PDB file of C-alpha atoms in Angstrom:
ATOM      1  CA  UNK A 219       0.000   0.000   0.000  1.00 49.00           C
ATOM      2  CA  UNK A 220       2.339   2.911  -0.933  1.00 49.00           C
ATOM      3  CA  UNK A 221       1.631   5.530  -3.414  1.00 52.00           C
ATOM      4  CA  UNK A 222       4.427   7.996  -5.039  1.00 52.00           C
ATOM      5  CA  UNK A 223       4.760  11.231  -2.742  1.00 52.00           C
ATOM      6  CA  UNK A 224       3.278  13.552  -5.732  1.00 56.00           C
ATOM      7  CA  UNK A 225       0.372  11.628  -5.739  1.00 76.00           C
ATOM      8  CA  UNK A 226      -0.469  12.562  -2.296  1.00 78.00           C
ATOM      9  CA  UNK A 227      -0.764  16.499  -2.478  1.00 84.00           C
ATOM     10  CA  UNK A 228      -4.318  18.245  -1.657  1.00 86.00           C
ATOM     11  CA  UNK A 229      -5.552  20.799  -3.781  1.00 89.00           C
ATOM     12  CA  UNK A 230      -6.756  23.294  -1.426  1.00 84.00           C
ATOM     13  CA  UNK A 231      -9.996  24.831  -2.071  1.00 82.00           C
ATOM     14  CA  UNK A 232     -10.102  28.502  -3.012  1.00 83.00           C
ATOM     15  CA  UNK A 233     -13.986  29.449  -2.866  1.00 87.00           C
ATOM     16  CA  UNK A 234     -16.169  29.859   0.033  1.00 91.00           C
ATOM     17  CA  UNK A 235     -18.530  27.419  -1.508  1.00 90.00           C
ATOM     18  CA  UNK A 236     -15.829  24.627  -2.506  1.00 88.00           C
ATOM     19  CA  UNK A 237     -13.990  25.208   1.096  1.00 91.00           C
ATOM     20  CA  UNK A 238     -17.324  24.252   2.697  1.00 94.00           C
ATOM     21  CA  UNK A 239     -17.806  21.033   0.358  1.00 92.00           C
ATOM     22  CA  UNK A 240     -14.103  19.868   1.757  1.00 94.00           C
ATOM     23  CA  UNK A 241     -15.006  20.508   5.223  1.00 95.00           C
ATOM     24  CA  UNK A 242     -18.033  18.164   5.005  1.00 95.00           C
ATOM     25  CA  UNK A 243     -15.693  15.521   2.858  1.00 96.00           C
ATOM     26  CA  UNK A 244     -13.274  15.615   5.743  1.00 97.00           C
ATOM     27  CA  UNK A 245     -16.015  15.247   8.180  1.00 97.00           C
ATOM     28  CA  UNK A 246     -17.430  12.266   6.412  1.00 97.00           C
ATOM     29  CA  UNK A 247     -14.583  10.515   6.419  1.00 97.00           C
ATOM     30  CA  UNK A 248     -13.478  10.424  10.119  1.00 98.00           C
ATOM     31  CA  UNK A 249     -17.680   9.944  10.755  1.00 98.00           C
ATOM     32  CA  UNK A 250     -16.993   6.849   8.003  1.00 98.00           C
ATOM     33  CA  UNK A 251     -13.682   5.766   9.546  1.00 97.00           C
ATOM     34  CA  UNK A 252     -15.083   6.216  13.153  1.00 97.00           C
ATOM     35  CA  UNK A 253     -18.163   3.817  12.345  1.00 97.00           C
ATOM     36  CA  UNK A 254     -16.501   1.488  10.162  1.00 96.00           C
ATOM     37  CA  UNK A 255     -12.923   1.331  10.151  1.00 95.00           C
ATOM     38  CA  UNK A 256     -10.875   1.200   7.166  1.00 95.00           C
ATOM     39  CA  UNK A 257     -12.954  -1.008   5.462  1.00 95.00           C
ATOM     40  CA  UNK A 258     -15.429   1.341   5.238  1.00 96.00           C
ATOM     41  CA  UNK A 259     -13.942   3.933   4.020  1.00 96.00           C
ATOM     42  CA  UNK A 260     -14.493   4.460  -0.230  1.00 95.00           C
ATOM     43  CA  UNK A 261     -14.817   7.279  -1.993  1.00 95.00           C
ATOM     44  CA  UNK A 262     -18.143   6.109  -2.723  1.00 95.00           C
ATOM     45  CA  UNK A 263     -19.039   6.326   0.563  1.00 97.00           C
ATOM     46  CA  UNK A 264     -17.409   9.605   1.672  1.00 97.00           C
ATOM     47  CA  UNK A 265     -19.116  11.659  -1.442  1.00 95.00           C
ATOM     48  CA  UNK A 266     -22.531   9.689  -0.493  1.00 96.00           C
ATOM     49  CA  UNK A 267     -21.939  10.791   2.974  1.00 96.00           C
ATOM     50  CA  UNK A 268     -20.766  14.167   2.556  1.00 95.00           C
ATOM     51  CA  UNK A 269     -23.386  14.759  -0.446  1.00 95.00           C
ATOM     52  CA  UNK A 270     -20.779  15.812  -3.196  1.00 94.00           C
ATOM     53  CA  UNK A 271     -20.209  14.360  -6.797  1.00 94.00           C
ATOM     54  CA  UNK A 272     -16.715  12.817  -7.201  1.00 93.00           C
ATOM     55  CA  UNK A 273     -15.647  15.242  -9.207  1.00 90.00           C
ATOM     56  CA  UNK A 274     -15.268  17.761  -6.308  1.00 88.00           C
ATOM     57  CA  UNK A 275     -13.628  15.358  -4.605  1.00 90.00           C
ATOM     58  CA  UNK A 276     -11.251  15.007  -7.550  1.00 90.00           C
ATOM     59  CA  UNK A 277     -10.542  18.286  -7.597  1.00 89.00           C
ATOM     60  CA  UNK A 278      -8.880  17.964  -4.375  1.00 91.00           C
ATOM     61  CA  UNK A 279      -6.795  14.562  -4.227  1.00 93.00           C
ATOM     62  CA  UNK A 280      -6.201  11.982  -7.049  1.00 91.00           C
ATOM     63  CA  UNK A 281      -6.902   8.828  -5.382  1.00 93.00           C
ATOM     64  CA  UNK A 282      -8.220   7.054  -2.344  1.00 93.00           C
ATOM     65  CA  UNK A 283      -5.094   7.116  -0.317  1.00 94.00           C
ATOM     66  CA  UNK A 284      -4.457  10.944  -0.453  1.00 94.00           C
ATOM     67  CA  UNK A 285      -8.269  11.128   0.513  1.00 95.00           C
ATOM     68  CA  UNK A 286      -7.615   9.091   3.324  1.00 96.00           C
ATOM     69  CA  UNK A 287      -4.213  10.580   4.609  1.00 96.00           C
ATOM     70  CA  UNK A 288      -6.150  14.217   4.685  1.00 95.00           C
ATOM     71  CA  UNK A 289      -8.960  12.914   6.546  1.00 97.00           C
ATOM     72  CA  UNK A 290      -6.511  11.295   9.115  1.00 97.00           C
ATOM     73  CA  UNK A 291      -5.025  14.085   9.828  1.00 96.00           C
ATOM     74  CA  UNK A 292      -7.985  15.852   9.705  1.00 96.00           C
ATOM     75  CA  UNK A 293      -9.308  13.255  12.529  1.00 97.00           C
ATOM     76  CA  UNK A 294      -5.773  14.048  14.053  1.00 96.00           C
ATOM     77  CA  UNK A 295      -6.035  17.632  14.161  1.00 96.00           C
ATOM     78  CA  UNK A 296      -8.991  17.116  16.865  1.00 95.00           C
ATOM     79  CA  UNK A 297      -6.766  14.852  18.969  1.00 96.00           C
ATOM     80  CA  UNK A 298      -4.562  16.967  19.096  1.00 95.00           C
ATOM     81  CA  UNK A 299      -6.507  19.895  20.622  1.00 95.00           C
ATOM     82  CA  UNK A 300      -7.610  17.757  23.138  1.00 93.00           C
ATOM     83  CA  UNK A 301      -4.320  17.181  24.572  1.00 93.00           C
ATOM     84  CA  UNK A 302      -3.292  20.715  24.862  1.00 92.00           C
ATOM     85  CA  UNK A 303      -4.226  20.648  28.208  1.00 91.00           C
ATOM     86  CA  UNK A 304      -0.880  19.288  28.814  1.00 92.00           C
ATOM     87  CA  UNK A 305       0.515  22.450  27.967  1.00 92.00           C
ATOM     88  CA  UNK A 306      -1.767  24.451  30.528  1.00 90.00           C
ATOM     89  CA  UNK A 307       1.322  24.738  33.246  1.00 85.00           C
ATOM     90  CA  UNK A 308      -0.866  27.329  35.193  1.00 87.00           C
ATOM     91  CA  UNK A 309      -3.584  24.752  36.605  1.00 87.00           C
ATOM     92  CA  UNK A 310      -0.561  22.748  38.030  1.00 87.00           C
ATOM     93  CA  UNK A 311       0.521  25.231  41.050  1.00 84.00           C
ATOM     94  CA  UNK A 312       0.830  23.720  44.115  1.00 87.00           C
ATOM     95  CA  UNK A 313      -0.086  20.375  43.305  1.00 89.00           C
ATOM     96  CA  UNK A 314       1.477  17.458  45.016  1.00 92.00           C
ATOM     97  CA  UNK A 315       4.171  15.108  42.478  1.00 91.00           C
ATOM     98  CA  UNK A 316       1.740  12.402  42.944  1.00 92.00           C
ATOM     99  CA  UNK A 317      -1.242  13.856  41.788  1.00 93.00           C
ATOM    100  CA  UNK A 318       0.131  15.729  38.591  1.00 93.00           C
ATOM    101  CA  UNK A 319       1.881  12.496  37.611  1.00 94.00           C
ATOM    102  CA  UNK A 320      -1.414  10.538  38.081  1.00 95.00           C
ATOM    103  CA  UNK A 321      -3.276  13.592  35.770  1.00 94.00           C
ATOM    104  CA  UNK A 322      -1.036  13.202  33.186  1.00 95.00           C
ATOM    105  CA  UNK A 323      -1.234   9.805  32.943  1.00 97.00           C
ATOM    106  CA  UNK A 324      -5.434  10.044  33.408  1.00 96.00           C
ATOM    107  CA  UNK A 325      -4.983  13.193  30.685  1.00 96.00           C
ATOM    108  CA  UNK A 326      -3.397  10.675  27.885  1.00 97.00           C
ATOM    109  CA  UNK A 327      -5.663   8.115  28.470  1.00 97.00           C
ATOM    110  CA  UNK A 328      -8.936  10.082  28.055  1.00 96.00           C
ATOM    111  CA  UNK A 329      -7.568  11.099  24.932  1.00 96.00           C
ATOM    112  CA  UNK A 330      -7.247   7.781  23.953  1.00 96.00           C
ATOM    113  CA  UNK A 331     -10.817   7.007  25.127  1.00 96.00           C
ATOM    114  CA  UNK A 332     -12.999  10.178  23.813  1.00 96.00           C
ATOM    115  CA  UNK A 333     -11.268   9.119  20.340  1.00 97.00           C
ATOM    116  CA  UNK A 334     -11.307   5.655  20.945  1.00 97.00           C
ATOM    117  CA  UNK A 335     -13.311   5.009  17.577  1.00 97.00           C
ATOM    118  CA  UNK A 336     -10.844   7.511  14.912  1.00 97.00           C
ATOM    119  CA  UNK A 337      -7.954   6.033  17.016  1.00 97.00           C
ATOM    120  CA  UNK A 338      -8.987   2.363  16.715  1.00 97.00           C
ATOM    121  CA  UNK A 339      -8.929   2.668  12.709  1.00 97.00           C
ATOM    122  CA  UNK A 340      -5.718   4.354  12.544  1.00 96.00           C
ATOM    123  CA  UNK A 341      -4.236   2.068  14.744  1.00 96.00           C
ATOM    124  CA  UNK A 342      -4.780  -1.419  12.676  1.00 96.00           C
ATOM    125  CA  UNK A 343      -4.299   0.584   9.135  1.00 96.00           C
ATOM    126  CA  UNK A 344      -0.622   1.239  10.565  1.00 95.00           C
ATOM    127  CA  UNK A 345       0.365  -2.156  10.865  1.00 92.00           C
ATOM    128  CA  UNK A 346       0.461  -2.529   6.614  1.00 93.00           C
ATOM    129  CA  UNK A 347       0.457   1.431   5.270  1.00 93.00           C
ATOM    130  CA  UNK A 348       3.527   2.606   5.878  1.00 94.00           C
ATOM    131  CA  UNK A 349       2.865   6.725   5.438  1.00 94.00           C
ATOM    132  CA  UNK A 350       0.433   5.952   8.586  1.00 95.00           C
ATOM    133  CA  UNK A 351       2.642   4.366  10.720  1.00 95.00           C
ATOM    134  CA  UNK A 352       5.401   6.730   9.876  1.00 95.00           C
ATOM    135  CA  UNK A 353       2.718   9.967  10.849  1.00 95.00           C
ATOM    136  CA  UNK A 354       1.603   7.826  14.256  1.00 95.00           C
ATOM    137  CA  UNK A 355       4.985   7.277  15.018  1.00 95.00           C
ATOM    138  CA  UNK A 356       5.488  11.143  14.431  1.00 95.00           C
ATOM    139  CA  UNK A 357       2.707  11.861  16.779  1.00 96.00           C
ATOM    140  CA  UNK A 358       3.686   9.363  19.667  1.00 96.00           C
ATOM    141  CA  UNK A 359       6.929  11.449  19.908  1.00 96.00           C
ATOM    142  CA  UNK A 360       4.899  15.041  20.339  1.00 96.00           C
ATOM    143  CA  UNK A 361       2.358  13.049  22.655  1.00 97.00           C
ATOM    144  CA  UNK A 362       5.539  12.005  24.628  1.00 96.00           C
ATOM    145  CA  UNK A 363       7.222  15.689  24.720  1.00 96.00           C
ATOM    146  CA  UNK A 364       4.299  16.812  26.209  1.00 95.00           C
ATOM    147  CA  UNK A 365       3.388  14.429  28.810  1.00 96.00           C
ATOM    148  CA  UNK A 366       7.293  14.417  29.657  1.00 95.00           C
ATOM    149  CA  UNK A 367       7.432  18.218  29.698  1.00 94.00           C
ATOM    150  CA  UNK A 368       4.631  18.747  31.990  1.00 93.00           C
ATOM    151  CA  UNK A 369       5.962  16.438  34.669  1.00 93.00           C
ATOM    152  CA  UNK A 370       9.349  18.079  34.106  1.00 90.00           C
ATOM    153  CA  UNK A 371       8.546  21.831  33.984  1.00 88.00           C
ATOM    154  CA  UNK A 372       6.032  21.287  37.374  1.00 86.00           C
ATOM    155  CA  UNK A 373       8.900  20.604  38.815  1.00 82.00           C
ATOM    156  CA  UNK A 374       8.144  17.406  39.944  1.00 84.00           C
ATOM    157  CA  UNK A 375      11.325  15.130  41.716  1.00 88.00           C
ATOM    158  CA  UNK A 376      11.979  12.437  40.044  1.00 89.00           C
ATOM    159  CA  UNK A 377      13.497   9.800  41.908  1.00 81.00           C
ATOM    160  CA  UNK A 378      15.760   7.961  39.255  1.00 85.00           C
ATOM    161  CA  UNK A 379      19.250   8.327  37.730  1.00 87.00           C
ATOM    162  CA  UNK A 380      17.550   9.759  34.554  1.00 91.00           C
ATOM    163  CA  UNK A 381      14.613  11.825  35.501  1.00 91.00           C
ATOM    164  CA  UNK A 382      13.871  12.912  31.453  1.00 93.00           C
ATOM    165  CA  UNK A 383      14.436   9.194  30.386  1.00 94.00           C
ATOM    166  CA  UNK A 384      12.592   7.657  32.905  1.00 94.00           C
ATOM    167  CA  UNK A 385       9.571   9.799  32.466  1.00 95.00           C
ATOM    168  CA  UNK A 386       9.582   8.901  28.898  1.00 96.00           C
ATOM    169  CA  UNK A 387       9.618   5.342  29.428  1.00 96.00           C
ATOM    170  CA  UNK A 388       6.542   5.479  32.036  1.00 96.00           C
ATOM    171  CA  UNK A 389       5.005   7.223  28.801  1.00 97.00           C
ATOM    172  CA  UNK A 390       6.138   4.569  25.881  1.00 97.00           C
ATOM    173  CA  UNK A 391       4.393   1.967  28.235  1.00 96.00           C
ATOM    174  CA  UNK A 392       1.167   4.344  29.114  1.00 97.00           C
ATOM    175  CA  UNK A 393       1.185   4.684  25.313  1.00 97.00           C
ATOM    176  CA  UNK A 394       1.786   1.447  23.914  1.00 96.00           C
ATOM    177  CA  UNK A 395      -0.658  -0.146  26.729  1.00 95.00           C
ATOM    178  CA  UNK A 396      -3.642   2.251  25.473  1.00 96.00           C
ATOM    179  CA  UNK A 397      -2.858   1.497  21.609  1.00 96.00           C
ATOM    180  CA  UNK A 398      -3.050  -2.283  22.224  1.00 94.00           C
ATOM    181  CA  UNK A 399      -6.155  -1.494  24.806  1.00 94.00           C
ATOM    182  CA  UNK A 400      -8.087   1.027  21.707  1.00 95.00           C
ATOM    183  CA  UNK A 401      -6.980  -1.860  18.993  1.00 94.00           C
ATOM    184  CA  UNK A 402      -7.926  -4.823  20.506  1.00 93.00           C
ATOM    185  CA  UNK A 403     -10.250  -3.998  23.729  1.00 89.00           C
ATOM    186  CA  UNK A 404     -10.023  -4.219  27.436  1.00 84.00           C
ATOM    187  CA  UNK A 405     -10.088  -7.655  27.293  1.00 74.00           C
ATOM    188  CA  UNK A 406      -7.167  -8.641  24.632  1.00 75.00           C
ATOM    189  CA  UNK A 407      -3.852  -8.903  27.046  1.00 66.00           C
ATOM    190  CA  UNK A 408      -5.464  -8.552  30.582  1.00 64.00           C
ATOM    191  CA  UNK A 409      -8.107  -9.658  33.070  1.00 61.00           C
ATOM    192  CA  UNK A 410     -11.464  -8.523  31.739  1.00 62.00           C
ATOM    193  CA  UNK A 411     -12.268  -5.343  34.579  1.00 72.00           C
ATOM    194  CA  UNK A 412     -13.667  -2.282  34.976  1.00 85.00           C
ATOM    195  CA  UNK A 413     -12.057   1.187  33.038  1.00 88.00           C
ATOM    196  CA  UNK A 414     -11.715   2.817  36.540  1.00 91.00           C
ATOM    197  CA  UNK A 415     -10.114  -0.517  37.935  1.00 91.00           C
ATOM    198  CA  UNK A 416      -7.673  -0.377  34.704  1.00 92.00           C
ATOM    199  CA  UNK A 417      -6.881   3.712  34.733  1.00 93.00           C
ATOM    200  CA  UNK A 418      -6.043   3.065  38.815  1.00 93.00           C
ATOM    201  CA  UNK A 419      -3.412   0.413  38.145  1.00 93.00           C
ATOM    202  CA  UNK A 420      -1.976   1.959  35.081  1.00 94.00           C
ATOM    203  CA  UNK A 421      -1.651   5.516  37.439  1.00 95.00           C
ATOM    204  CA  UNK A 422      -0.113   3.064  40.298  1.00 94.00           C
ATOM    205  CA  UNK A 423       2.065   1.903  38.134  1.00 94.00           C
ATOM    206  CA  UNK A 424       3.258   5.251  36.759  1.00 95.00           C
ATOM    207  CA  UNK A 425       3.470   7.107  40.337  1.00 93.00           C
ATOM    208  CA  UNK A 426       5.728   3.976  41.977  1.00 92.00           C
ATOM    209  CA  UNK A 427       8.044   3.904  38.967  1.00 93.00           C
ATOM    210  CA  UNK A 428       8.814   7.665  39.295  1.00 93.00           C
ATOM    211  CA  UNK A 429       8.240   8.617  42.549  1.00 91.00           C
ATOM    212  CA  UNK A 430       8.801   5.357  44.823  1.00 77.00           C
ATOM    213  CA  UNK A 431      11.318   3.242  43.498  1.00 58.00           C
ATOM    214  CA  UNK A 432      10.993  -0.546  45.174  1.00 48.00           C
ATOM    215  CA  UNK A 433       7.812   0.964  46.972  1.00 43.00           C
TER     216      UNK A 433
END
């Protein structure tokens, strides 16, 4: 599944009228790729869904996989303003280590879960289309500056050799532990249990590693 870079380019609409018909493209597709994965997603579909002839969709991308890559990033674009909240340094005065290290783990993994459905798609595309998996891989690395960031500029104590490194490992397994949780479900590669049971482990987890070594 890999198409020549040139191929991939958007056209970007000019005109009130055409910028409004690419909205509601982009908009079908994460609505398509949200309700049925990959599979689901045609061009067929998106110009049923979004209620525009294939020629405006033409007009914008050449094929099927530049249609897709602007939707996911269009899909992206609203995951990403959800997790700017780990940039808000201000709410974090005078909160204990404990709790801003459990927040950030709690703020990553509703992320995952209010975009469970986007994420889900993404995820099992990435195993066999390469431009995906390089662009998740891309984002992992910003999700992980900012979640290591926050518990670095809060000043938190870190109580390891490595304070940056360690942080970022807590995150690769908070990360890779929600990706296999939002591919798979709750039940894939643990005990079947509630979300709160599984977001209070994960945080106890987190919190020992960095603050209690051994404890």
């Amino acid at each position: 599944m890999t198409t020549p870079a040139e191929s991939l380019e958007i056209r970007p609409p000019l005109q009130q009228r055409s910028r409004e018909a690419w909205q509601r493209v982009l908009d079908a597709g994460v609505t398509i790729l949200e309700e049925g994965g990959y599979e689901a997603f045609t061009i067929a579909a998106v110009c049923e869904r979004a209620q525009v002839p294939p020629r405006a969709l033409y007009a914008r991308v050449d094929n099927k996989d530049a249609l897709f890559l602007a939707v996911y990033e269009h899909g992206l674009a609203r995951v990403r303003a959800d997790q700017a909240v780990l940039d808000e340094r201000d709410r974090w005065r005078g909160v204990p280590a404990e709790r801003i290290v459990a927040e950030a783990v709690r703020l990553v993994a509703g992320v995952f879960d209010r975009h469970a459905a986007l994420l889900r798609a993404v995820i099992l595309i990435s195993g066999v289309h390469p431009e995906v998996h390089r662009r998740g891989r891309r984002y992992s690395r910003e999700l992980g500056d900012q979640f290591t960031a926050l518990i670095l500029e809060t000043g938190v104590e870190i109580d390891q050799p490595d304070p940056g490194g360690a942080i970022r490992a807590a995150f690769d397994t908070v990360f890779s532990t929600l990706v296999l949780r939002t591919a798979y479900g709750p039940g894939f590669a643990a005990a079947t249990g509630t979300d709160e049971d599984f977001l209070r482990d994960l945080t106890i987890m987190v919190t020992r590693y960095l603050l209690r070594p051994g404890g």
